[in-house]
XYZ file of C-alpha atoms in Angstrom:
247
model
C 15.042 15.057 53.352
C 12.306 16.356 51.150
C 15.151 17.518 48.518
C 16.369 13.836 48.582
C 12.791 12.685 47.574
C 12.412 14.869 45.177
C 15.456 13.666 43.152
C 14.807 10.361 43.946
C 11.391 10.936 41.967
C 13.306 13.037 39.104
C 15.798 10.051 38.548
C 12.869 7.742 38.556
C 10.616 9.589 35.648
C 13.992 10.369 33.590
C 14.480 6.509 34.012
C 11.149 5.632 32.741
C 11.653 8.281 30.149
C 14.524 6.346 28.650
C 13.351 2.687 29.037
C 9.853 4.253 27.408
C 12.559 6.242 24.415
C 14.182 2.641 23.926
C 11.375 0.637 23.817
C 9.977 2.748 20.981
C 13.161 4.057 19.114
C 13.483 1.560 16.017
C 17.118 3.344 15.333
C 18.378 3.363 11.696
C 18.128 0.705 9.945
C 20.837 -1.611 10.150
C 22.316 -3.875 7.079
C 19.892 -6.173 5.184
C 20.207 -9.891 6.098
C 21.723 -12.149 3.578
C 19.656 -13.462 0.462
C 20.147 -16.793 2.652
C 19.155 -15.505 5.638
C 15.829 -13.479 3.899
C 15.405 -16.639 2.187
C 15.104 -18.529 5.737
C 13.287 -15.843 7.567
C 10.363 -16.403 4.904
C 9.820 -19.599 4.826
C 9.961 -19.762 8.507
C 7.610 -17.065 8.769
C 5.042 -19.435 6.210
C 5.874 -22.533 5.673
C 4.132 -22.734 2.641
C 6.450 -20.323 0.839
C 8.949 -22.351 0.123
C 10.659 -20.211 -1.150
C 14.407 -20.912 -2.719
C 15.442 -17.900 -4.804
C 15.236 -14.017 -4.372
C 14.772 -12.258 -7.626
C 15.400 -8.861 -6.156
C 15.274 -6.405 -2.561
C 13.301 -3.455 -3.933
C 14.184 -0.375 -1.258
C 10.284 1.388 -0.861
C 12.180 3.827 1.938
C 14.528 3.622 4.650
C 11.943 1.014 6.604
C 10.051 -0.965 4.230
C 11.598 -3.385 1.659
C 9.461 -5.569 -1.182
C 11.209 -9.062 -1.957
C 9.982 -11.231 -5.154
C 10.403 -14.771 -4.755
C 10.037 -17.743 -6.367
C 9.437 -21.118 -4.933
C 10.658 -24.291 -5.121
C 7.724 -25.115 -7.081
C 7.645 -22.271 -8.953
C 5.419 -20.602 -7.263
C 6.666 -16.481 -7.600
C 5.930 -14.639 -4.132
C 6.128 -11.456 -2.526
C 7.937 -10.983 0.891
C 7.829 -7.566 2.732
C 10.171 -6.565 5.085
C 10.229 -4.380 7.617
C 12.602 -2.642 10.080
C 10.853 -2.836 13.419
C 12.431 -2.777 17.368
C 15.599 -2.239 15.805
C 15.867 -5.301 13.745
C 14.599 -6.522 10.100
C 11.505 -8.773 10.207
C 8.881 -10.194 7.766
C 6.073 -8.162 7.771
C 4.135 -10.477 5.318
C 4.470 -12.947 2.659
C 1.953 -13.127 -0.304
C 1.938 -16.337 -2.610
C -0.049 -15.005 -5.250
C 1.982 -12.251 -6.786
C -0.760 -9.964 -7.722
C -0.392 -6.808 -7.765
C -1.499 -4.464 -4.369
C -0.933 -1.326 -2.900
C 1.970 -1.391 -0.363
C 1.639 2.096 2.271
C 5.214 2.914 3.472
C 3.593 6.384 5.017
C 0.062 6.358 5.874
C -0.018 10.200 6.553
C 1.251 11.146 2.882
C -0.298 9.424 -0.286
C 2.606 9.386 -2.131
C 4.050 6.975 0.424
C 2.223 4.307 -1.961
C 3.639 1.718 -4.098
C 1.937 -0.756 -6.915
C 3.498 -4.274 -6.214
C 3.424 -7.287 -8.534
C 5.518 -10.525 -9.224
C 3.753 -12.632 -11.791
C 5.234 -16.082 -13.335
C 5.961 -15.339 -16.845
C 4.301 -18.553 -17.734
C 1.170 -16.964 -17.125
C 1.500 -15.281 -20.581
C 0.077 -11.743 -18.717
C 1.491 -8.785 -21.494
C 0.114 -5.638 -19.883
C -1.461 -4.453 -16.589
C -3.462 -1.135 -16.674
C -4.068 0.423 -13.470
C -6.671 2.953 -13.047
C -6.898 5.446 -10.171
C -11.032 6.121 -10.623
C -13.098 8.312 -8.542
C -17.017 8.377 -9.071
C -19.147 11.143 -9.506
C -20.587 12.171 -6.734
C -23.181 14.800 -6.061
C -25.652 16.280 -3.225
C -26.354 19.404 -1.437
C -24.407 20.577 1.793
C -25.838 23.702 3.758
C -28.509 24.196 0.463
C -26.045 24.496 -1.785
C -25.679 21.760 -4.552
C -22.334 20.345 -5.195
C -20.845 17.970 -8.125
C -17.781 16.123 -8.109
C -16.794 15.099 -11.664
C -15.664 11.303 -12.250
C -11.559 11.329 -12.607
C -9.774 8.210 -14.326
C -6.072 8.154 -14.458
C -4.151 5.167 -15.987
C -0.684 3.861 -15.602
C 0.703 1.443 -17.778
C 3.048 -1.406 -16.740
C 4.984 -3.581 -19.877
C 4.788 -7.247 -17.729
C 6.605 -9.100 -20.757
C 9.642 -6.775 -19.888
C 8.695 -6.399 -16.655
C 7.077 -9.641 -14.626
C 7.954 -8.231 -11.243
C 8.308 -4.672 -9.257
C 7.275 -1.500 -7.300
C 6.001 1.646 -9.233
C 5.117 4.891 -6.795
C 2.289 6.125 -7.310
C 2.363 9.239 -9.588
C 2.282 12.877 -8.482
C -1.458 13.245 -9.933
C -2.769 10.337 -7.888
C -1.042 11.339 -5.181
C -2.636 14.774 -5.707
C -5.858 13.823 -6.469
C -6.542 11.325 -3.141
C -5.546 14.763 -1.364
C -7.932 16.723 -2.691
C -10.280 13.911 -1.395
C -9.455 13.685 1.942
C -9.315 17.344 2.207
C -13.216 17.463 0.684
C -13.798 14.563 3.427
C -12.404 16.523 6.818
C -13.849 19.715 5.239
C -15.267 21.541 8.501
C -19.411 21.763 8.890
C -20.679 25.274 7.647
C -22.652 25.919 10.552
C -24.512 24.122 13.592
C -26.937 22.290 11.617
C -24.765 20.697 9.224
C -22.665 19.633 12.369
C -25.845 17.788 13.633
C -26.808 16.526 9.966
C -23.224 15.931 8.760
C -24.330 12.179 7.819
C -26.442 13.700 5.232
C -24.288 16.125 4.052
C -20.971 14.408 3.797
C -19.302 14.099 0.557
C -17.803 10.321 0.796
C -14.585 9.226 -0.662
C -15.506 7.747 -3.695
C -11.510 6.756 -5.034
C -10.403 3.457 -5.801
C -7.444 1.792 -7.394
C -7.539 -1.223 -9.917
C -5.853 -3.127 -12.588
C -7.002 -4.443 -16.065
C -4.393 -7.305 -17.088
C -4.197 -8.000 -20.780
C -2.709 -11.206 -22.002
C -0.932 -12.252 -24.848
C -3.060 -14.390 -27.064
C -4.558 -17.565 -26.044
C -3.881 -16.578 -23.017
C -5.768 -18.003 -19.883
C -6.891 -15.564 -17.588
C -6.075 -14.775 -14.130
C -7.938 -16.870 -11.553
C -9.129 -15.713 -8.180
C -6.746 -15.355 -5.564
C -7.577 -15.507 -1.873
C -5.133 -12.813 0.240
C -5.012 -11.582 3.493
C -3.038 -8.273 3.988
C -1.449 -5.944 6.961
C -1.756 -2.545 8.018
C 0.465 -1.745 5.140
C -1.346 -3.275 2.806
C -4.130 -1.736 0.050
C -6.145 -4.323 -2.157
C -6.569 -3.785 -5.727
C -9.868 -4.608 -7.749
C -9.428 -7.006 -11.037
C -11.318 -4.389 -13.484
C -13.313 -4.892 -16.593
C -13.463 -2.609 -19.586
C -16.852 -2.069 -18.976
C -15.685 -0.598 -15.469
C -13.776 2.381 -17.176
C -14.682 5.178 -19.610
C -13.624 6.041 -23.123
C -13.855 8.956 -25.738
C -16.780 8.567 -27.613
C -15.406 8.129 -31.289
């Protein structure tokens, strides 16, 4: 009798086990739906989308794909989608086709991409984005410490190029490393534990763009967006925001 409880118990937990397995397992990705079918699936997912022809599906990795649209109106969009519980869903749709950050791995920097799909009516030439990371000093455990101010730039042709997905590069990648590993570096000693507030060495990184527009060119106007888990915001920069040899 007491065996015959005990395997009714076993059966039970490796039944929960694989409902639980199931439940969670997203599978491999299955077939993208039909530019029809995308097409439908975004517009029903915001009505305001409207959208009637898909430019491109941009593969970001085996989960996450980045779809510029245009609208009826001629509005050009970004739709993400996303293989979730074993199916393809929209993850978001963005009507103002500036550019952001879109995280396909949240453990692993280089899981980044810059995403952008600007109407070439808006006479936009060039975007500049700059990886920047302050200086930064203090003193940890009485011992100053300097962090020197790091500016990377990537350039993007939009004239040849109104819409896509650039990874971030290696160095970017690298550097926000470096700066998380700074961040979870361990307390020397009891007191810095205790005072760790005062002691901490902040991440100071950011990412931004600097459009540049052909001439006569109206600039960009403010855009009002509302993101996902997946999704990094970028800062419209200035030229007074960045650094330049001295000449």
């Amino acid at each position: 009798m007491r065996g015959r409880r005990l395997l009714i118990v076993v059966i039970l937990i490796i039944a929960a086990a694989v409902i639980v397995f199931f439940r969670t397992y997203d599978g491999k990705p299955g077939p993208l739906p039909s530019v029809d079918e995308i097409i439908a699936e975004l517009n029903e997912y915001d009505s305001e989308a409207d959208a009637s022809v898909v430019l491109e599906n941009v593969k970001l990795n085996e989960q996450q794909v980045f779809i510029p649209f245009v609208s009826n109106q001629g509005i050009h969009g970004m739709g993400f989608l996303k293989w979730e519980n074993r199916k393809w869903r929209v993850a978001r749709v963005d009507m103002s086709g500036r550019p952001e950050v879109r995280v396909t791995d949240h453990s692993d920097p280089s899981g980044r991409y810059v995403v952008w799909n600007i109407n070439p009516l808006e006479n936009v030439k060039e975007f500049r984005f700059y990886l920047i990371r302050d200086r930064n000093a203090g003193m940890s455990n009485g011992v100053y410490y300097y962090v020197p101010r790091v500016q990377m730039e990537m350039l993007v042709n939009v004239t040849e190029h109104p819409y896509g997905a650039m990874p971030f590069p290696d160095e970017w990648a690298g550097i926000i490393r470096e700066d998380d590993k700074l961040g979870k570096a361990p307390a020397a000693n009891i007191m810095d534990n205790i005072f760790s507030h005062s002691y901490s060495q902040p991440s100071t990184i950011y990412v931004g763009y600097l459009p540049v527009y052909a001439n006569d060119a109206s600039e960009l106007g403010s855009s009002s967006k509302s993101g996902d888990e997946d999704t990094e915001f970028l800062m419209i920069m200035n030229e007074t925001d960045l650094e330049r040899p001295q000449k």
